[in-house]
mmCIF file of C-alpha atoms in Angstrom:
data_model
loop_
_atom_site.group_PDB
_atom_site.id
_atom_site.type_symbol
_atom_site.label_atom_id
_atom_site.label_comp_id
_atom_site.label_asym_id
_atom_site.label_seq_id
_atom_site.Cartn_x
_atom_site.Cartn_y
_atom_site.Cartn_z
ATOM 1 C CA UNK A 1 92.003 81.553 107.527
ATOM 2 C CA UNK A 2 92.122 82.819 111.131
ATOM 3 C CA UNK A 3 88.684 80.643 112.096
ATOM 4 C CA UNK A 4 86.200 78.610 110.240
ATOM 5 C CA UNK A 5 83.676 81.205 110.098
ATOM 6 C CA UNK A 6 85.885 83.733 108.425
ATOM 7 C CA UNK A 7 86.442 80.796 105.657
ATOM 8 C CA UNK A 8 82.528 80.214 105.457
ATOM 9 C CA UNK A 9 81.793 83.869 104.809
ATOM 10 C CA UNK A 10 84.358 84.477 102.207
ATOM 11 C CA UNK A 11 83.409 81.279 100.630
ATOM 12 C CA UNK A 12 79.828 82.272 100.605
ATOM 13 C CA UNK A 13 80.819 85.555 98.937
ATOM 14 C CA UNK A 14 82.618 83.813 96.085
ATOM 15 C CA UNK A 15 79.871 81.240 95.337
ATOM 16 C CA UNK A 16 78.050 83.592 92.839
ATOM 17 C CA UNK A 17 79.146 86.885 91.238
ATOM 18 C CA UNK A 18 76.170 89.083 92.449
ATOM 19 C CA UNK A 19 76.996 88.992 96.175
ATOM 20 C CA UNK A 20 80.827 90.011 95.060
ATOM 21 C CA UNK A 21 79.420 93.036 93.274
ATOM 22 C CA UNK A 22 77.499 93.818 96.298
ATOM 23 C CA UNK A 23 80.174 93.586 98.795
ATOM 24 C CA UNK A 24 82.531 95.660 96.672
ATOM 25 C CA UNK A 25 80.001 98.289 96.229
ATOM 26 C CA UNK A 26 79.209 98.423 99.928
ATOM 27 C CA UNK A 27 83.011 98.573 100.777
ATOM 28 C CA UNK A 28 83.114 101.539 98.265
ATOM 29 C CA UNK A 29 80.054 103.233 100.217
ATOM 30 C CA UNK A 30 81.809 102.610 103.567
ATOM 31 C CA UNK A 31 84.999 104.395 102.328
ATOM 32 C CA UNK A 32 83.403 107.261 101.134
ATOM 33 C CA UNK A 33 81.116 107.341 104.189
ATOM 34 C CA UNK A 34 84.046 107.435 106.668
ATOM 35 C CA UNK A 35 86.297 109.543 104.202
ATOM 36 C CA UNK A 36 89.000 107.320 103.302
ATOM 37 C CA UNK A 37 90.524 106.659 99.778
ATOM 38 C CA UNK A 38 90.052 102.686 99.592
ATOM 39 C CA UNK A 39 90.981 99.272 100.994
ATOM 40 C CA UNK A 40 94.232 97.744 101.415
ATOM 41 C CA UNK A 41 93.548 93.980 100.070
ATOM 42 C CA UNK A 42 96.129 91.514 102.052
ATOM 43 C CA UNK A 43 95.557 87.982 101.281
ATOM 44 C CA UNK A 44 97.967 85.885 103.338
ATOM 45 C CA UNK A 45 95.658 82.649 103.586
ATOM 46 C CA UNK A 46 94.880 80.103 101.006
ATOM 47 C CA UNK A 47 91.999 80.674 98.630
ATOM 48 C CA UNK A 48 89.288 78.070 97.211
ATOM 49 C CA UNK A 49 89.635 77.534 93.541
ATOM 50 C CA UNK A 50 86.114 79.479 93.281
ATOM 51 C CA UNK A 51 87.428 82.405 95.486
ATOM 52 C CA UNK A 52 90.671 82.620 93.206
ATOM 53 C CA UNK A 53 88.409 82.408 90.007
ATOM 54 C CA UNK A 54 86.265 85.433 91.454
ATOM 55 C CA UNK A 55 88.914 87.348 93.151
ATOM 56 C CA UNK A 56 89.983 89.527 89.664
ATOM 57 C CA UNK A 57 86.153 90.269 89.071
ATOM 58 C CA UNK A 58 85.879 91.337 92.951
ATOM 59 C CA UNK A 59 89.216 93.544 92.796
ATOM 60 C CA UNK A 60 88.387 94.986 89.599
ATOM 61 C CA UNK A 61 84.689 96.080 90.810
ATOM 62 C CA UNK A 62 85.948 97.252 94.139
ATOM 63 C CA UNK A 63 88.034 99.622 92.128
ATOM 64 C CA UNK A 64 85.715 101.006 89.910
ATOM 65 C CA UNK A 65 83.196 101.360 92.536
ATOM 66 C CA UNK A 66 85.905 103.247 94.707
ATOM 67 C CA UNK A 67 86.731 105.661 91.729
ATOM 68 C CA UNK A 68 82.906 106.379 91.447
ATOM 69 C CA UNK A 69 82.495 106.662 95.454
ATOM 70 C CA UNK A 70 85.718 108.569 96.383
ATOM 71 C CA UNK A 71 87.230 109.737 93.270
ATOM 72 C CA UNK A 72 90.348 108.976 91.116
#
């Protein structure tokens, strides 16, 4: 992580599933609002065990939300 604040924000998002769902839906809404197709998720930093466990759920929900918001 580039700074401790980034780590803290991502760690807080991955502690529970509900914020992950909300984050995915907000990212999809943002993409639709600004007229782009989706997001490039590039993970170059180590993830906590908890974050790693929740990552597949986040990515799958983000993909599904993007399909609804932006189309296939």
